[in-house]
Amino acid sequence: MSSSEITENAAPQESEHASIKDSPDRRGLLVAGTVLIACLGLVGYGMLDADEQPKPQAVPTAEVTYEVTGTGTVEISYLARSEDGTATVEKGVTLPWKKSVRAPRGKAPTVAVVLDEKGGQAACTLAVQGKHVQRATAMGEFGRATCSGNLLSGDGEG
């Protein structure tokens, strides 16, 4: 083979190689790969950020004052800041007893008193935003009294 034949044969190979480099297929793969990496990054960021849950809104409250007077040892249950509506219970309380709390609106503030086996006398009172709402009396062995009121969503401050 002469040198001119080699040069002629080599030239088409170089141009074929150059056309493979610049082919639309190769550029499309490069763009698709870049887009895929970007999407995976966004999905990964979304998964990492998924631990943050929206904060629950604050439940509006109002001031409630519970008071139990009398003689004896009692069990007292009352509604306080617990937003799920469950009562707080205090056992073996020696009277008198008084507690002011912020109770969630929409729940009925309630205080219940149960005397122990020794009996006695106990009176519960309930005030909402400083205004007297109810009074009840319990007497004797395992005597019970309950005071409750209304705490609508529009009453007083929250």
Coordinates of N, CA and C in Angstrom, one line a residue:
M1 N 0.8 -1.2 0.0 CA 0.0 0.0 0.0 C 0.9 1.2 0.0
S2 N 0.5 2.2 -0.8 CA 1.3 3.4 -0.9 C 0.8 4.3 0.3
S3 N 1.6 5.4 0.5 CA 1.3 6.3 1.6 C 0.1 7.1 1.3
S4 N -0.2 7.4 0.0 CA -1.4 8.1 -0.4 C -2.6 7.3 -0.1
E5 N -2.5 5.9 -0.3 CA -3.7 5.1 0.0 C -4.0 5.1 1.5
I6 N -2.9 5.0 2.3 CA -3.1 5.0 3.8 C -3.8 6.3 4.2
T7 N -3.3 7.4 3.7 CA -3.9 8.7 4.1 C -5.3 8.8 3.7
E8 N -5.6 8.3 2.5 CA -7.0 8.3 2.0 C -7.9 7.4 2.9
N9 N -7.4 6.3 3.3 CA -8.2 5.4 4.1 C -8.3 5.9 5.6
A10 N -7.3 6.6 6.0 CA -7.3 7.1 7.4 C -8.3 8.3 7.5
A11 N -8.4 9.1 6.5 CA -9.3 10.3 6.6 C -10.7 9.9 6.8
P12 N -11.3 8.9 6.2 CA -12.7 8.6 6.4 C -12.9 8.1 7.8
Q13 N -11.9 7.4 8.4 CA -12.1 6.9 9.8 C -12.1 8.0 10.8
E14 N -11.3 9.0 10.6 CA -11.3 10.2 11.5 C -12.6 10.9 11.4
S15 N -13.1 11.1 10.2 CA -14.4 11.8 10.1 C -15.5 11.0 10.6
E16 N -15.5 9.7 10.5 CA -16.5 8.8 11.1 C -16.4 9.0 12.6
H17 N -15.2 9.0 13.2 CA -15.0 9.1 14.6 C -15.5 10.5 15.1
A18 N -15.3 11.5 14.4 CA -15.7 12.9 14.7 C -17.2 12.9 14.7
S19 N -17.9 12.3 13.7 CA -19.3 12.3 13.6 C -20.0 11.5 14.8
I20 N -19.3 10.5 15.3 CA -19.8 9.7 16.4 C -19.8 10.6 17.7
K21 N -18.7 11.4 17.9 CA -18.6 12.3 19.0 C -19.8 13.3 19.1
D22 N -20.1 13.9 17.9 CA -21.1 14.9 17.9 C -22.5 14.4 17.5
S23 N -22.7 13.1 17.6 CA -24.0 12.6 17.2 C -25.1 13.0 18.1
P24 N -26.3 13.2 17.7 CA -27.4 13.6 18.5 C -27.8 12.6 19.6
D25 N -27.5 11.3 19.3 CA -27.8 10.3 20.3 C -27.0 10.4 21.5
R26 N -25.7 10.7 21.3 CA -24.8 10.9 22.4 C -25.1 12.1 23.2
R27 N -25.5 13.2 22.6 CA -25.9 14.4 23.3 C -27.2 14.2 24.0
G28 N -28.1 13.5 23.5 CA -29.4 13.1 24.1 C -29.2 12.3 25.4
L29 N -28.2 11.4 25.3 CA -27.9 10.6 26.5 C -27.3 11.4 27.6
L30 N -26.4 12.4 27.2 CA -25.8 13.3 28.2 C -26.9 14.1 28.9
V31 N -27.8 14.7 28.1 CA -28.9 15.5 28.6 C -29.8 14.7 29.5
A32 N -30.2 13.5 29.1 CA -31.0 12.6 29.9 C -30.3 12.2 31.2
G33 N -29.1 12.0 31.1 CA -28.3 11.6 32.4 C -28.3 12.8 33.4
T34 N -28.1 14.0 32.8 CA -28.1 15.2 33.7 C -29.4 15.4 34.3
V35 N -30.5 15.3 33.5 CA -31.8 15.4 34.1 C -32.1 14.4 35.1
L36 N -31.7 13.1 34.9 CA -32.0 12.1 35.8 C -31.3 12.3 37.2
I37 N -30.0 12.8 37.1 CA -29.3 13.1 38.3 C -30.0 14.3 39.1
A38 N -30.4 15.3 38.4 CA -31.1 16.4 39.0 C -32.4 15.9 39.7
C39 N -33.2 15.1 39.0 CA -34.4 14.5 39.6 C -34.1 13.7 40.8
L40 N -33.1 12.9 40.8 CA -32.8 12.1 41.9 C -32.3 12.9 43.1
G41 N -31.7 14.0 42.8 CA -31.3 15.0 43.9 C -32.5 15.6 44.5
L42 N -33.5 16.0 43.7 CA -34.7 16.6 44.3 C -35.5 15.6 45.1
V43 N -35.6 14.4 44.6 CA -36.3 13.4 45.3 C -35.6 13.1 46.6
G44 N -34.3 13.0 46.6 CA -33.5 12.7 47.8 C -33.7 13.9 48.8
Y45 N -33.7 15.1 48.3 CA -33.9 16.2 49.2 C -35.3 16.2 49.8
G46 N -36.3 15.8 49.0 CA -37.7 15.7 49.5 C -37.8 14.7 50.6
M47 N -37.1 13.5 50.4 CA -37.1 12.5 51.5 C -36.5 12.9 52.7
L48 N -35.4 13.7 52.6 CA -34.7 14.1 53.8 C -35.5 15.2 54.5
D49 N -36.2 16.0 53.8 CA -37.0 17.0 54.4 C -38.4 16.5 54.9
A50 N -38.7 15.3 54.6 CA -40.1 14.7 54.9 C -40.2 14.5 56.4
D51 N -39.2 14.6 57.2 CA -39.3 14.4 58.7 C -40.0 15.6 59.3
E52 N -39.9 16.7 58.7 CA -40.6 17.9 59.3 C -42.1 17.8 59.1
Q53 N -42.8 17.6 60.1 CA -44.3 17.6 60.1 C -44.8 19.0 60.4
P54 N -45.9 19.3 59.8 CA -46.5 20.7 60.1 C -46.9 20.7 61.5
K55 N -46.6 21.9 62.1 CA -46.9 22.1 63.5 C -48.4 22.2 63.7
P56 N -48.9 21.5 64.8 CA -50.3 21.6 65.0 C -50.6 23.0 65.5
Q57 N -51.8 23.5 65.1 CA -52.2 24.8 65.5 C -52.5 24.8 67.0
A58 N -52.2 25.9 67.7 CA -52.4 26.1 69.1 C -53.9 26.1 69.3
V59 N -54.3 25.3 70.3 CA -55.7 25.2 70.7 C -56.1 26.4 71.6
P60 N -57.1 27.2 71.3 CA -57.4 28.3 72.1 C -57.9 27.9 73.5
T61 N -57.5 28.6 74.5 CA -57.9 28.2 75.9 C -58.5 29.4 76.6
A62 N -59.0 29.1 77.8 CA -59.5 30.1 78.7 C -59.2 29.7 80.1
E63 N -59.0 30.7 81.0 CA -58.7 30.4 82.4 C -59.9 29.8 83.2
V64 N -59.6 28.7 83.8 CA -60.6 28.0 84.6 C -60.0 27.8 86.0
T65 N -60.8 28.1 87.1 CA -60.4 27.9 88.5 C -61.3 26.9 89.1
Y66 N -60.7 25.8 89.6 CA -61.4 24.8 90.3 C -61.0 24.9 91.8
E67 N -62.0 24.7 92.7 CA -61.8 24.8 94.1 C -62.6 23.7 94.8
V68 N -62.0 23.1 95.7 CA -62.7 22.1 96.6 C -62.4 22.4 98.0
T69 N -63.5 22.6 98.8 CA -63.3 22.9 100.2 C -64.0 21.8 101.0
G70 N -63.8 21.8 102.3 CA -64.5 20.8 103.2 C -63.5 20.1 104.1
T71 N -63.9 18.9 104.5 CA -63.1 18.0 105.4 C -63.0 16.7 104.8
G72 N -61.9 16.0 105.1 CA -61.7 14.6 104.6 C -60.6 14.6 103.5
T73 N -60.4 13.3 103.0 CA -59.5 13.1 102.0 C -60.3 12.7 100.7
V74 N -59.9 13.3 99.6 CA -60.7 13.1 98.4 C -59.8 12.8 97.2
E75 N -60.5 12.3 96.1 CA -59.9 12.1 94.8 C -60.5 13.2 93.9
I76 N -59.7 14.0 93.2 CA -60.2 15.1 92.4 C -59.8 14.8 91.0
S77 N -60.7 14.9 90.0 CA -60.4 14.9 88.6 C -60.9 16.2 88.0
Y78 N -60.1 16.7 87.1 CA -60.4 17.9 86.4 C -59.8 18.0 85.0
L79 N -60.5 18.9 84.2 CA -60.0 19.1 82.8 C -59.0 20.2 82.8
A80 N -57.8 20.0 82.3 CA -56.8 21.0 82.2 C -56.4 21.3 80.7
R81 N -55.1 21.5 80.5 CA -54.6 21.9 79.2 C -54.6 20.7 78.2
S82 N -54.9 19.5 78.7 CA -54.8 18.3 77.8 C -55.8 18.5 76.6
E83 N -55.2 18.6 75.4 CA -56.0 18.9 74.2 C -56.8 17.7 73.8
D84 N -56.5 16.5 74.3 CA -57.3 15.3 73.9 C -58.5 15.1 74.7
G85 N -58.7 16.0 75.7 CA -59.9 16.0 76.5 C -59.9 15.0 77.7
T86 N -58.7 14.4 78.0 CA -58.6 13.5 79.1 C -58.5 14.3 80.4
A87 N -59.0 13.8 81.5 CA -58.9 14.4 82.8 C -57.6 14.2 83.5
T88 N -57.3 15.2 84.3 CA -56.1 15.0 85.3 C -56.7 14.5 86.6
V89 N -56.1 13.5 87.2 CA -56.6 13.0 88.4 C -55.6 13.1 89.5
E90 N -56.0 13.6 90.7 CA -55.1 13.7 91.9 C -55.8 12.9 93.0
K91 N -55.1 12.0 93.5 CA -55.6 11.1 94.6 C -55.0 11.4 96.0
G92 N -55.8 11.1 97.0 CA -55.4 11.4 98.4 C -55.2 12.8 98.7
V93 N -56.0 13.7 98.2 CA -55.9 15.1 98.4 C -56.5 15.5 99.7
T94 N -55.8 16.2 100.6 CA -56.3 16.7 101.8 C -56.9 18.1 101.5
L95 N -58.1 18.4 101.9 CA -58.8 19.7 101.6 C -58.3 20.8 102.6
P96 N -58.3 22.0 102.2 CA -58.9 22.6 100.9 C -57.9 22.5 99.8
W97 N -58.4 22.6 98.6 CA -57.6 22.5 97.3 C -58.1 23.5 96.3
K98 N -57.2 24.1 95.6 CA -57.6 25.1 94.5 C -56.5 25.0 93.4
K99 N -57.0 25.1 92.2 CA -56.1 25.1 91.0 C -56.7 25.9 89.9
S100 N -55.9 26.8 89.3 CA -56.3 27.5 88.1 C -55.5 27.0 87.0
V101 N -56.2 26.7 85.8 CA -55.6 26.1 84.7 C -56.1 26.9 83.4
R102 N -55.4 26.6 82.3 CA -55.9 27.0 81.0 C -56.5 25.8 80.4
A103 N -57.8 25.8 80.2 CA -58.5 24.7 79.6 C -58.9 24.9 78.1
P104 N -58.8 23.9 77.3 CA -59.1 24.1 75.9 C -60.6 24.5 75.6
R105 N -60.8 25.5 74.8 CA -62.2 25.9 74.4 C -62.8 24.7 73.6
G106 N -64.2 24.7 73.8 CA -64.9 23.6 73.1 C -65.1 22.4 74.0
K107 N -64.3 22.3 75.1 CA -64.5 21.2 76.0 C -65.2 21.8 77.3
A108 N -66.0 21.0 77.9 CA -66.6 21.5 79.1 C -65.7 21.3 80.3
P109 N -65.3 22.5 80.9 CA -64.5 22.4 82.1 C -65.2 21.7 83.2
T110 N -64.6 20.7 83.8 CA -65.3 19.9 84.9 C -64.4 19.5 86.0
V111 N -64.9 19.6 87.2 CA -64.1 19.1 88.4 C -65.1 18.1 89.1
A112 N -64.5 16.9 89.4 CA -65.3 15.9 90.1 C -64.6 15.6 91.4
V113 N -65.3 15.4 92.5 CA -64.8 15.1 93.8 C -65.4 13.8 94.3
V114 N -64.6 12.9 94.8 CA -65.1 11.7 95.5 C -64.4 11.6 96.8
L115 N -65.2 11.5 97.9 CA -64.7 11.4 99.3 C -64.2 9.9 99.4
D116 N -63.3 9.7 100.3 CA -62.9 8.3 100.6 C -63.8 7.6 101.5
E117 N -63.4 6.4 102.0 CA -64.3 5.6 102.8 C -64.5 6.2 104.2
K118 N -63.7 7.1 104.6 CA -64.0 7.8 105.9 C -65.1 8.8 105.8
G119 N -65.4 9.2 104.6 CA -66.5 10.2 104.5 C -66.1 11.6 104.7
G120 N -67.0 12.4 105.1 CA -66.7 13.8 105.3 C -67.7 14.7 104.5
Q121 N -67.3 15.9 104.2 CA -68.1 16.8 103.4 C -67.1 17.6 102.5
A122 N -67.5 17.7 101.2 CA -66.7 18.5 100.3 C -67.6 19.3 99.3
A123 N -67.2 20.4 99.0 CA -67.9 21.3 98.0 C -67.0 21.7 96.9
C124 N -67.4 21.5 95.7 CA -66.6 22.0 94.5 C -67.2 23.2 94.0
T125 N -66.4 24.1 93.5 CA -66.8 25.3 92.8 C -66.0 25.4 91.5
L126 N -66.6 26.1 90.5 CA -66.0 26.3 89.2 C -66.2 27.7 88.8
A127 N -65.1 28.3 88.4 CA -65.2 29.7 87.8 C -64.4 29.7 86.5
V128 N -65.1 30.4 85.5 CA -64.5 30.6 84.2 C -64.2 32.0 83.9
Q129 N -63.0 32.4 83.6 CA -62.5 33.7 83.4 C -62.9 34.6 84.6
G130 N -62.8 34.0 85.8 CA -63.1 34.8 87.1 C -64.6 34.8 87.4
K131 N -65.5 34.3 86.6 CA -66.9 34.3 86.9 C -67.4 33.0 87.5
H132 N -68.1 33.0 88.6 CA -68.6 31.8 89.2 C -69.6 31.1 88.3
V133 N -69.4 29.8 88.1 CA -70.3 29.0 87.2 C -71.2 28.0 87.9
Q134 N -70.6 27.2 88.8 CA -71.3 26.2 89.5 C -70.7 25.8 90.8
R135 N -71.6 25.3 91.7 CA -71.1 24.8 93.0 C -71.9 23.5 93.3
A136 N -71.3 22.5 93.9 CA -72.0 21.2 94.2 C -71.3 20.7 95.5
T137 N -72.1 19.9 96.3 CA -71.6 19.4 97.6 C -71.7 17.8 97.6
A138 N -70.7 17.2 98.2 CA -70.6 15.8 98.4 C -70.6 15.5 99.9
M139 N -71.3 14.5 100.4 CA -71.3 14.1 101.8 C -71.2 12.6 102.0
G140 N -70.6 12.2 103.1 CA -70.6 10.8 103.5 C -69.6 10.0 102.8
E141 N -69.7 8.7 103.2 CA -68.7 7.7 102.7 C -68.8 7.6 101.2
F142 N -67.7 7.8 100.4 CA -67.6 7.8 99.0 C -68.6 8.8 98.3
G143 N -69.0 9.9 99.0 CA -69.8 10.9 98.5 C -69.2 11.5 97.2
R144 N -70.0 11.9 96.3 CA -69.5 12.5 95.0 C -70.2 13.8 94.7
A145 N -69.4 14.7 94.0 CA -70.0 16.0 93.6 C -69.2 16.3 92.3
T146 N -70.0 16.9 91.3 CA -69.4 17.3 90.1 C -69.8 18.7 89.7
C147 N -68.9 19.6 89.3 CA -69.2 20.9 88.8 C -68.7 21.0 87.4
S148 N -69.5 21.5 86.5 CA -69.1 21.7 85.1 C -69.7 23.0 84.5
G149 N -69.1 23.4 83.5 CA -69.6 24.6 82.8 C -69.4 24.6 81.3
N150 N -69.6 25.7 80.7 CA -69.5 25.8 79.3 C -68.3 26.6 79.0
L151 N -67.5 26.2 78.0 CA -66.3 27.0 77.6 C -66.4 27.0 76.0
L152 N -67.3 27.8 75.5 CA -67.5 27.9 74.1 C -66.3 28.6 73.4
S153 N -66.1 28.4 72.2 CA -64.9 28.9 71.5 C -64.9 30.4 71.4
G154 N -66.0 31.1 71.7 CA -65.9 32.6 71.6 C -65.9 33.3 73.0
D155 N -65.8 32.5 74.1 CA -65.9 33.1 75.4 C -64.5 33.7 75.8
G156 N -64.4 34.9 76.2 CA -63.2 35.5 76.8 C -62.0 35.5 75.9
E157 N -60.8 35.5 76.6 CA -59.6 35.5 75.8 C -59.1 34.1 75.6
G158 N -58.1 33.9 74.7 CA -57.6 32.6 74.5 C -56.1 32.5 74.5

